[in-house]
Amino acid sequence: MQIPVIVQTSVLLALSNVFMTFAWYGHLKNFAGKAWWIAALASWSIALFEYLLQVPANRIGYTELSLAQLKIMQEAITLSVFVPFAMFYMREPFKLDYVWAALCLVGAVYFIFRS
């Protein structure tokens, strides 16, 4: 049984986003008192794993999806990974703005995938 391209792409992009989110924002918590270059090296180390998942995700996805569809999918996945990260890992409070942003992305997904 072949896994559909959109499922392969979505899973790889979601996993990629977990690494990306930790690379971009995790250092704010883990390396708060350290020099910026230490945080940058740690982030780049994590980002390597992001790229090892993101590049194949986009290459697989581009076989059936347009570039715009890949980008909007990425943005929707980014928000769905970022909100739990912000709340549970960084201990940020939930904001209603997350809901409004998600609704805007649902609209973006609709418009980019409708044709």
PDB file of N, CA and C in Angstrom, residues 20-81:
ATOM      1  N   MET A  20      12.362  22.637  13.804  1.00  0.00           N
ATOM      2  CA  MET A  20      12.507  24.051  13.480  1.00  0.00           C
ATOM      3  C   MET A  20      12.117  24.931  14.660  1.00  0.00           C
ATOM      4  N   THR A  21      11.014  24.601  15.290  1.00  0.00           N
ATOM      5  CA  THR A  21      10.530  25.413  16.401  1.00  0.00           C
ATOM      6  C   THR A  21      11.520  25.393  17.562  1.00  0.00           C
ATOM      7  N   PHE A  22      12.053  24.218  17.868  1.00  0.00           N
ATOM      8  CA  PHE A  22      13.064  24.145  18.923  1.00  0.00           C
ATOM      9  C   PHE A  22      14.342  24.877  18.525  1.00  0.00           C
ATOM     10  N   ALA A  23      14.721  24.790  17.252  1.00  0.00           N
ATOM     11  CA  ALA A  23      15.931  25.478  16.795  1.00  0.00           C
ATOM     12  C   ALA A  23      15.748  26.998  16.872  1.00  0.00           C
ATOM     13  N   TRP A  24      14.592  27.484  16.475  1.00  0.00           N
ATOM     14  CA  TRP A  24      14.367  28.926  16.422  1.00  0.00           C
ATOM     15  C   TRP A  24      14.074  29.535  17.781  1.00  0.00           C
ATOM     16  N   TYR A  25      13.358  28.808  18.643  1.00  0.00           N
ATOM     17  CA  TYR A  25      12.881  29.413  19.882  1.00  0.00           C
ATOM     18  C   TYR A  25      13.324  28.707  21.158  1.00  0.00           C
ATOM     19  N   GLY A  26      13.733  27.456  21.065  1.00  0.00           N
ATOM     20  CA  GLY A  26      14.133  26.714  22.265  1.00  0.00           C
ATOM     21  C   GLY A  26      15.329  27.321  22.977  1.00  0.00           C
ATOM     22  N   HIS A  27      16.221  27.953  22.229  1.00  0.00           N
ATOM     23  CA  HIS A  27      17.403  28.558  22.843  1.00  0.00           C
ATOM     24  C   HIS A  27      17.031  29.718  23.769  1.00  0.00           C
ATOM     25  N   LEU A  28      15.865  30.316  23.581  1.00  0.00           N
ATOM     26  CA  LEU A  28      15.435  31.410  24.448  1.00  0.00           C
ATOM     27  C   LEU A  28      15.256  30.933  25.883  1.00  0.00           C
ATOM     28  N   LYS A  29      14.927  29.670  26.026  1.00  0.00           N
ATOM     29  CA  LYS A  29      14.758  29.092  27.362  1.00  0.00           C
ATOM     30  C   LYS A  29      16.031  28.364  27.798  1.00  0.00           C
ATOM     31  N   ASN A  30      16.606  27.570  26.923  1.00  0.00           N
ATOM     32  CA  ASN A  30      17.721  26.696  27.303  1.00  0.00           C
ATOM     33  C   ASN A  30      19.070  27.392  27.381  1.00  0.00           C
ATOM     34  N   PHE A  31      19.248  28.459  26.635  1.00  0.00           N
ATOM     35  CA  PHE A  31      20.550  29.133  26.591  1.00  0.00           C
ATOM     36  C   PHE A  31      20.412  30.612  26.950  1.00  0.00           C
ATOM     37  N   ALA A  32      19.494  30.926  27.829  1.00  0.00           N
ATOM     38  CA  ALA A  32      19.187  32.320  28.157  1.00  0.00           C
ATOM     39  C   ALA A  32      20.403  33.095  28.662  1.00  0.00           C
ATOM     40  N   GLY A  33      21.246  32.495  29.464  1.00  0.00           N
ATOM     41  CA  GLY A  33      22.388  33.202  30.023  1.00  0.00           C
ATOM     42  C   GLY A  33      23.680  32.997  29.263  1.00  0.00           C
ATOM     43  N   LYS A  34      23.612  32.330  28.133  1.00  0.00           N
ATOM     44  CA  LYS A  34      24.811  31.997  27.355  1.00  0.00           C
ATOM     45  C   LYS A  34      25.057  33.025  26.254  1.00  0.00           C
ATOM     46  N   ALA A  35      26.262  33.010  25.735  1.00  0.00           N
ATOM     47  CA  ALA A  35      26.611  33.880  24.615  1.00  0.00           C
ATOM     48  C   ALA A  35      25.757  33.514  23.397  1.00  0.00           C
ATOM     49  N   TRP A  36      25.500  34.511  22.550  1.00  0.00           N
ATOM     50  CA  TRP A  36      24.633  34.283  21.390  1.00  0.00           C
ATOM     51  C   TRP A  36      25.188  33.206  20.470  1.00  0.00           C
ATOM     52  N   TRP A  37      26.502  33.112  20.334  1.00  0.00           N
ATOM     53  CA  TRP A  37      27.081  32.154  19.397  1.00  0.00           C
ATOM     54  C   TRP A  37      26.909  30.715  19.885  1.00  0.00           C
ATOM     55  N   ILE A  38      26.835  30.523  21.195  1.00  0.00           N
ATOM     56  CA  ILE A  38      26.559  29.178  21.728  1.00  0.00           C
ATOM     57  C   ILE A  38      25.125  28.783  21.367  1.00  0.00           C
ATOM     58  N   ALA A  39      24.203  29.715  21.558  1.00  0.00           N
ATOM     59  CA  ALA A  39      22.807  29.461  21.182  1.00  0.00           C
ATOM     60  C   ALA A  39      22.687  29.219  19.683  1.00  0.00           C
ATOM     61  N   ALA A  40      23.448  29.989  18.893  1.00  0.00           N
ATOM     62  CA  ALA A  40      23.403  29.821  17.435  1.00  0.00           C
ATOM     63  C   ALA A  40      23.921  28.448  17.033  1.00  0.00           C
ATOM     64  N   LEU A  41      25.018  27.997  17.624  1.00  0.00           N
ATOM     65  CA  LEU A  41      25.551  26.662  17.300  1.00  0.00           C
ATOM     66  C   LEU A  41      24.565  25.563  17.683  1.00  0.00           C
ATOM     67  N   ALA A  42      23.950  25.714  18.841  1.00  0.00           N
ATOM     68  CA  ALA A  42      22.944  24.729  19.265  1.00  0.00           C
ATOM     69  C   ALA A  42      21.761  24.735  18.300  1.00  0.00           C
ATOM     70  N   SER A  43      21.323  25.927  17.925  1.00  0.00           N
ATOM     71  CA  SER A  43      20.187  26.038  16.997  1.00  0.00           C
ATOM     72  C   SER A  43      20.520  25.441  15.638  1.00  0.00           C
ATOM     73  N   TRP A  44      21.703  25.724  15.134  1.00  0.00           N
ATOM     74  CA  TRP A  44      22.109  25.174  13.841  1.00  0.00           C
ATOM     75  C   TRP A  44      22.199  23.655  13.896  1.00  0.00           C
ATOM     76  N   SER A  45      22.628  23.136  15.028  1.00  0.00           N
ATOM     77  CA  SER A  45      22.697  21.673  15.179  1.00  0.00           C
ATOM     78  C   SER A  45      21.314  21.049  15.097  1.00  0.00           C
ATOM     79  N   ILE A  46      20.352  21.693  15.723  1.00  0.00           N
ATOM     80  CA  ILE A  46      18.968  21.198  15.674  1.00  0.00           C
ATOM     81  C   ILE A  46      18.381  21.395  14.279  1.00  0.00           C
ATOM     82  N   ALA A  47      18.705  22.531  13.674  1.00  0.00           N
ATOM     83  CA  ALA A  47      18.161  22.857  12.352  1.00  0.00           C
ATOM     84  C   ALA A  47      18.598  21.858  11.285  1.00  0.00           C
ATOM     85  N   LEU A  48      19.745  21.229  11.485  1.00  0.00           N
ATOM     86  CA  LEU A  48      20.182  20.202  10.530  1.00  0.00           C
ATOM     87  C   LEU A  48      19.114  19.121  10.391  1.00  0.00           C
ATOM     88  N   PHE A  49      18.554  18.691  11.505  1.00  0.00           N
ATOM     89  CA  PHE A  49      17.525  17.649  11.465  1.00  0.00           C
ATOM     90  C   PHE A  49      16.241  18.169  10.815  1.00  0.00           C
ATOM     91  N   GLU A  50      15.973  19.456  11.017  1.00  0.00           N
ATOM     92  CA  GLU A  50      14.828  20.052  10.333  1.00  0.00           C
ATOM     93  C   GLU A  50      14.993  19.923   8.828  1.00  0.00           C
ATOM     94  N   TYR A  51      16.158  20.282   8.318  1.00  0.00           N
ATOM     95  CA  TYR A  51      16.389  20.239   6.880  1.00  0.00           C
ATOM     96  C   TYR A  51      16.412  18.809   6.346  1.00  0.00           C
ATOM     97  N   LEU A  52      16.865  17.872   7.147  1.00  0.00           N
ATOM     98  CA  LEU A  52      16.867  16.473   6.711  1.00  0.00           C
ATOM     99  C   LEU A  52      15.453  15.930   6.529  1.00  0.00           C
ATOM    100  N   LEU A  53      14.472  16.568   7.141  1.00  0.00           N
ATOM    101  CA  LEU A  53      13.068  16.187   6.966  1.00  0.00           C
ATOM    102  C   LEU A  53      12.336  17.115   5.997  1.00  0.00           C
ATOM    103  N   GLN A  54      12.656  18.401   6.064  1.00  0.00           N
ATOM    104  CA  GLN A  54      11.946  19.397   5.256  1.00  0.00           C
ATOM    105  C   GLN A  54      12.257  19.263   3.772  1.00  0.00           C
ATOM    106  N   VAL A  55      13.499  19.035   3.427  1.00  0.00           N
ATOM    107  CA  VAL A  55      13.861  18.938   2.006  1.00  0.00           C
ATOM    108  C   VAL A  55      13.158  17.752   1.338  1.00  0.00           C
ATOM    109  N   PRO A  56      13.219  16.549   1.916  1.00  0.00           N
ATOM    110  CA  PRO A  56      12.463  15.454   1.275  1.00  0.00           C
ATOM    111  C   PRO A  56      10.948  15.697   1.281  1.00  0.00           C
ATOM    112  N   ALA A  57      10.443  16.343   2.333  1.00  0.00           N
ATOM    113  CA  ALA A  57       8.997  16.638   2.375  1.00  0.00           C
ATOM    114  C   ALA A  57       8.598  17.492   1.183  1.00  0.00           C
ATOM    115  N   ASN A  58       9.351  18.541   0.914  1.00  0.00           N
ATOM    116  CA  ASN A  58       9.017  19.414  -0.213  1.00  0.00           C
ATOM    117  C   ASN A  58       9.250  18.733  -1.554  1.00  0.00           C
ATOM    118  N   ARG A  59      10.260  17.915  -1.652  1.00  0.00           N
ATOM    119  CA  ARG A  59      10.517  17.206  -2.911  1.00  0.00           C
ATOM    120  C   ARG A  59       9.408  16.196  -3.198  1.00  0.00           C
ATOM    121  N   ILE A  60       8.967  15.485  -2.166  1.00  0.00           N
ATOM    122  CA  ILE A  60       7.858  14.534  -2.324  1.00  0.00           C
ATOM    123  C   ILE A  60       6.576  15.294  -2.647  1.00  0.00           C
ATOM    124  N   GLY A  61       6.301  16.337  -1.868  1.00  0.00           N
ATOM    125  CA  GLY A  61       5.075  17.103  -2.057  1.00  0.00           C
ATOM    126  C   GLY A  61       4.975  17.756  -3.416  1.00  0.00           C
ATOM    127  N   TYR A  62       6.099  18.218  -3.932  1.00  0.00           N
ATOM    128  CA  TYR A  62       6.100  18.932  -5.207  1.00  0.00           C
ATOM    129  C   TYR A  62       5.780  18.026  -6.396  1.00  0.00           C
ATOM    130  N   THR A  63       5.765  16.710  -6.172  1.00  0.00           N
ATOM    131  CA  THR A  63       5.367  15.806  -7.251  1.00  0.00           C
ATOM    132  C   THR A  63       3.878  15.900  -7.554  1.00  0.00           C
ATOM    133  N   GLU A  64       3.078  16.351  -6.569  1.00  0.00           N
ATOM    134  CA  GLU A  64       1.624  16.448  -6.770  1.00  0.00           C
ATOM    135  C   GLU A  64       1.033  17.790  -6.353  1.00  0.00           C
ATOM    136  N   LEU A  65       1.760  18.569  -5.565  1.00  0.00           N
ATOM    137  CA  LEU A  65       1.245  19.832  -5.047  1.00  0.00           C
ATOM    138  C   LEU A  65       1.986  20.995  -5.693  1.00  0.00           C
ATOM    139  N   SER A  66       1.315  22.126  -5.768  1.00  0.00           N
ATOM    140  CA  SER A  66       1.970  23.318  -6.294  1.00  0.00           C
ATOM    141  C   SER A  66       2.862  23.915  -5.200  1.00  0.00           C
ATOM    142  N   LEU A  67       3.711  24.813  -5.612  1.00  0.00           N
ATOM    143  CA  LEU A  67       4.587  25.503  -4.674  1.00  0.00           C
ATOM    144  C   LEU A  67       3.769  26.272  -3.638  1.00  0.00           C
ATOM    145  N   ALA A  68       2.723  26.934  -4.083  1.00  0.00           N
ATOM    146  CA  ALA A  68       1.857  27.689  -3.165  1.00  0.00           C
ATOM    147  C   ALA A  68       1.166  26.758  -2.169  1.00  0.00           C
ATOM    148  N   GLN A  69       0.725  25.593  -2.632  1.00  0.00           N
ATOM    149  CA  GLN A  69       0.093  24.637  -1.725  1.00  0.00           C
ATOM    150  C   GLN A  69       1.084  24.147  -0.675  1.00  0.00           C
ATOM    151  N   LEU A  70       2.312  23.882  -1.085  1.00  0.00           N
ATOM    152  CA  LEU A  70       3.340  23.458  -0.130  1.00  0.00           C
ATOM    153  C   LEU A  70       3.585  24.544   0.925  1.00  0.00           C
ATOM    154  N   LYS A  71       3.653  25.794   0.488  1.00  0.00           N
ATOM    155  CA  LYS A  71       3.932  26.892   1.403  1.00  0.00           C
ATOM    156  C   LYS A  71       2.801  27.099   2.393  1.00  0.00           C
ATOM    157  N   ILE A  72       1.571  27.095   1.934  1.00  0.00           N
ATOM    158  CA  ILE A  72       0.433  27.287   2.836  1.00  0.00           C
ATOM    159  C   ILE A  72       0.311  26.106   3.794  1.00  0.00           C
ATOM    160  N   MET A  73       0.561  24.891   3.303  1.00  0.00           N
ATOM    161  CA  MET A  73       0.545  23.720   4.175  1.00  0.00           C
ATOM    162  C   MET A  73       1.593  23.883   5.279  1.00  0.00           C
ATOM    163  N   GLN A  74       2.774  24.345   4.891  1.00  0.00           N
ATOM    164  CA  GLN A  74       3.860  24.571   5.846  1.00  0.00           C
ATOM    165  C   GLN A  74       3.439  25.578   6.912  1.00  0.00           C
ATOM    166  N   GLU A  75       2.800  26.657   6.518  1.00  0.00           N
ATOM    167  CA  GLU A  75       2.396  27.686   7.476  1.00  0.00           C
ATOM    168  C   GLU A  75       1.335  27.166   8.439  1.00  0.00           C
ATOM    169  N   ALA A  76       0.381  26.397   7.932  1.00  0.00           N
ATOM    170  CA  ALA A  76      -0.654  25.828   8.798  1.00  0.00           C
ATOM    171  C   ALA A  76      -0.044  24.852   9.794  1.00  0.00           C
ATOM    172  N   ILE A  77       0.878  24.025   9.335  1.00  0.00           N
ATOM    173  CA  ILE A  77       1.556  23.077  10.218  1.00  0.00           C
ATOM    174  C   ILE A  77       2.405  23.826  11.242  1.00  0.00           C
ATOM    175  N   THR A  78       3.061  24.891  10.811  1.00  0.00           N
ATOM    176  CA  THR A  78       3.886  25.677  11.724  1.00  0.00           C
ATOM    177  C   THR A  78       3.069  26.194  12.905  1.00  0.00           C
ATOM    178  N   LEU A  79       1.895  26.744  12.637  1.00  0.00           N
ATOM    179  CA  LEU A  79       1.062  27.242  13.727  1.00  0.00           C
ATOM    180  C   LEU A  79       0.596  26.109  14.625  1.00  0.00           C
ATOM    181  N   SER A  80       0.260  24.962  14.046  1.00  0.00           N
ATOM    182  CA  SER A  80      -0.224  23.849  14.864  1.00  0.00           C
ATOM    183  C   SER A  80       0.882  23.241  15.718  1.00  0.00           C
ATOM    184  N   VAL A  81       2.131  23.433  15.340  1.00  0.00           N
ATOM    185  CA  VAL A  81       3.265  22.984  16.168  1.00  0.00           C
ATOM    186  C   VAL A  81       3.650  24.081  17.157  1.00  0.00           C
TER     187      VAL A  81
END
